[in-house]
PDB file of C-alpha atoms in Angstrom:
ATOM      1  CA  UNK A 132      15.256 -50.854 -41.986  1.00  0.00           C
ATOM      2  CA  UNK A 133      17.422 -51.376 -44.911  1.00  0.00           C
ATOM      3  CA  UNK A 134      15.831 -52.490 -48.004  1.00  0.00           C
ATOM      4  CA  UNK A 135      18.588 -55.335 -48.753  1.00  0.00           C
ATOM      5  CA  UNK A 136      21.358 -56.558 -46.809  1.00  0.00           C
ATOM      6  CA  UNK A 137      24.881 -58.756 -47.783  1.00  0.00           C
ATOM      7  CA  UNK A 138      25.390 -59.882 -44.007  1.00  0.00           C
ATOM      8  CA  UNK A 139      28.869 -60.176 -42.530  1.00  0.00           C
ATOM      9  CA  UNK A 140      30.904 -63.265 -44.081  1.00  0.00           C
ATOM     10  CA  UNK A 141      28.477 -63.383 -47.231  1.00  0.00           C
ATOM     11  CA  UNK A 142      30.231 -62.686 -50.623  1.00  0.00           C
ATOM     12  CA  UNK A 143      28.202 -61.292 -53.958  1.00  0.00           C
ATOM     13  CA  UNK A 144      29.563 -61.346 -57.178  1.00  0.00           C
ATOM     14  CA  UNK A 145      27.976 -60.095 -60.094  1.00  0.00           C
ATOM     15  CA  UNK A 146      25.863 -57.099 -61.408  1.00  0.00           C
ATOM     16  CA  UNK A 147      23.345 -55.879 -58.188  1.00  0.00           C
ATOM     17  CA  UNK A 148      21.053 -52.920 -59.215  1.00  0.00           C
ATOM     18  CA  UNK A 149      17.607 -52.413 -57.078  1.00  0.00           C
ATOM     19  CA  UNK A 150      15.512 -49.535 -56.045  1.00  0.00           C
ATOM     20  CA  UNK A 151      15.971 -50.222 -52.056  1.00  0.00           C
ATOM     21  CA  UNK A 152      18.928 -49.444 -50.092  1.00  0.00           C
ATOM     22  CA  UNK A 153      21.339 -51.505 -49.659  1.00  0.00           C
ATOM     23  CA  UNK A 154      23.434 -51.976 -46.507  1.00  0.00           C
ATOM     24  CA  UNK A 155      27.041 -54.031 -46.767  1.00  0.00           C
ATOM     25  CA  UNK A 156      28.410 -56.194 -43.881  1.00  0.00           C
ATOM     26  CA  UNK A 157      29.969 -58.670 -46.358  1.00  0.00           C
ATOM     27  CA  UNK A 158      32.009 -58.409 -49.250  1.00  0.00           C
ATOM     28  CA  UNK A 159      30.531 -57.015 -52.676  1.00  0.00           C
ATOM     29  CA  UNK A 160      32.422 -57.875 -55.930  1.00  0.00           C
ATOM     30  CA  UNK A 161      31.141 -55.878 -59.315  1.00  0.00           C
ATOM     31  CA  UNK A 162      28.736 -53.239 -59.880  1.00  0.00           C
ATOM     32  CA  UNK A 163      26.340 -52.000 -57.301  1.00  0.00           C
ATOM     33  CA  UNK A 164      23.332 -49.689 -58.525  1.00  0.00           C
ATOM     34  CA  UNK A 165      20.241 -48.387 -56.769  1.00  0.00           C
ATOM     35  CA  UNK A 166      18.086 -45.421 -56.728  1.00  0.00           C
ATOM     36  CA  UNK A 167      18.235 -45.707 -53.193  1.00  0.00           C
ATOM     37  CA  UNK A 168      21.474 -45.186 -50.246  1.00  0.00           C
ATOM     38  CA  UNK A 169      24.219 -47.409 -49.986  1.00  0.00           C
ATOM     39  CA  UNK A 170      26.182 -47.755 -46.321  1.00  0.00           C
ATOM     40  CA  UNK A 171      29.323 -50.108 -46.429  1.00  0.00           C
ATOM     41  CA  UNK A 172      29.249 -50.820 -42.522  1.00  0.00           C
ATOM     42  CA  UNK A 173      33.200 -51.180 -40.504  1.00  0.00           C
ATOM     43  CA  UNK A 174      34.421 -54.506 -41.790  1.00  0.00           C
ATOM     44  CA  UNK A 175      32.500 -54.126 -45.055  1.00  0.00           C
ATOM     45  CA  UNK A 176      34.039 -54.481 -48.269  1.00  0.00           C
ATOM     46  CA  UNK A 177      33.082 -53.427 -51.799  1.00  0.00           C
ATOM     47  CA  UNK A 178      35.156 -54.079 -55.226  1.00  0.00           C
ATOM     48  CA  UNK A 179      32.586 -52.478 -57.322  1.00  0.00           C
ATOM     49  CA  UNK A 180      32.045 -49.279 -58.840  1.00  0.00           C
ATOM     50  CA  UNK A 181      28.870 -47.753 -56.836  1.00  0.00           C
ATOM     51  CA  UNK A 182      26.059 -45.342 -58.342  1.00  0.00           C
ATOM     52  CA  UNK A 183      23.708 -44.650 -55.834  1.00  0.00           C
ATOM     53  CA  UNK A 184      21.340 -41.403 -54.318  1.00  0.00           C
ATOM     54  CA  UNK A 185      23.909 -41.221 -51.355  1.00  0.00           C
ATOM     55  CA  UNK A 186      26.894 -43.391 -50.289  1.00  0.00           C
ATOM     56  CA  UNK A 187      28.081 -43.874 -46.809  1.00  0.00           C
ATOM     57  CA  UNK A 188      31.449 -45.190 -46.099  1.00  0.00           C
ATOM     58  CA  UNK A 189      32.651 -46.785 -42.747  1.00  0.00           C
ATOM     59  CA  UNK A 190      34.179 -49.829 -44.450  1.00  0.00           C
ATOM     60  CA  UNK A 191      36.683 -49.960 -47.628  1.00  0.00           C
ATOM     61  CA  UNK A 192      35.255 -49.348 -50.601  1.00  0.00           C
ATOM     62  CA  UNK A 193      37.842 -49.808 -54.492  1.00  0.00           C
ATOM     63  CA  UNK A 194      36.397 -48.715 -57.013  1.00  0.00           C
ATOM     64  CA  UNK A 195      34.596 -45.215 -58.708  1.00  0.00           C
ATOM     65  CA  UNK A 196      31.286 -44.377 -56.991  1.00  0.00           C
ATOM     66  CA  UNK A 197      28.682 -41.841 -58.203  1.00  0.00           C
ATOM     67  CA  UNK A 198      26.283 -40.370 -55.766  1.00  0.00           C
ATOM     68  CA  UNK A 199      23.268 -38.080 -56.617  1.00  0.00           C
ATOM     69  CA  UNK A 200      23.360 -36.393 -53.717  1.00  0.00           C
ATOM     70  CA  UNK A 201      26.192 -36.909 -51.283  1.00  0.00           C
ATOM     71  CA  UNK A 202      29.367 -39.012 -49.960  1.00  0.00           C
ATOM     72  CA  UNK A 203      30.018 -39.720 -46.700  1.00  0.00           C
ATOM     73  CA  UNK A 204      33.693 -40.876 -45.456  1.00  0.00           C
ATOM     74  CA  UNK A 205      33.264 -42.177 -41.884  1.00  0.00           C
ATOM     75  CA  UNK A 206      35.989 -42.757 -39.389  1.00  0.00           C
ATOM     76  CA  UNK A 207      37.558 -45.675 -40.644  1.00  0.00           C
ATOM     77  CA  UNK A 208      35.998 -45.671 -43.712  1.00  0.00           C
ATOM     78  CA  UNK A 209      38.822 -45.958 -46.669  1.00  0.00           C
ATOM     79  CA  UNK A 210      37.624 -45.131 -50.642  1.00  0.00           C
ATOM     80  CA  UNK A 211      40.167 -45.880 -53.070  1.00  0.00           C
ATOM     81  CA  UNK A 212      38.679 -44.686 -56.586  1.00  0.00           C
ATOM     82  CA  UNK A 213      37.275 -41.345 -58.624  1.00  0.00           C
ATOM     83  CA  UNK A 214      33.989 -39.352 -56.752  1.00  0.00           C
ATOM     84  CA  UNK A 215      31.156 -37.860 -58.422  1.00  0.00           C
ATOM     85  CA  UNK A 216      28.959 -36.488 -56.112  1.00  0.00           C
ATOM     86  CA  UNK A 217      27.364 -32.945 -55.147  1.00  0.00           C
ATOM     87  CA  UNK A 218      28.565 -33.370 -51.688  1.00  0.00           C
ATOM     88  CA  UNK A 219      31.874 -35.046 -50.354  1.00  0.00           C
ATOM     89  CA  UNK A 220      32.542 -35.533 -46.811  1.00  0.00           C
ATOM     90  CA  UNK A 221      35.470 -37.151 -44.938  1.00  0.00           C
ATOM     91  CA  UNK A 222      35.205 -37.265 -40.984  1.00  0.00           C
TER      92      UNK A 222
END
């Protein structure tokens, strides 16, 4: 079970760092940091840059994400932004 989650029609604006993952239904506005994943489910939406361990994409995402390990596009997943990551993946 996900470590934090912004549920579907909740919007967070603002600086969120943690050391859980973090799952997004909702809408994220900002920065988003964790040590942890981050999935952006279909219907999510982040305007945030992203630093995370890995970063899963089935929602939109604008804005420059880092990953430590890997990012995942999913089908219907849209990034618009720069990608640092040791793995990039589009399905």
């Amino acid at each position: 079970m996900a470590g934090t989650v912004i549920g579907d029609g909740l919007t967070v604006e603002g600086e969120i760092t943690g050391d859980d993952e973090v799952v997004v239904h909702g809408t994220v506005r900002g920065t988003l940091t964790t040590s942890d994943a981050v999935s952006i489910a279909p219907g999510g939406v982040v305007e945030a840059d992203v630093t995370a361990s890995a970063l899963s994409i089935a929602g939109q995402v604008t804005g420059n994400v880092t990953a430590q390990n890997r990012v995942d596009i999913q089908a219907g997943g849209r990034l618009v932004g720069d990608v640092k990551a040791s793995r990039f993946t589009i399905a």
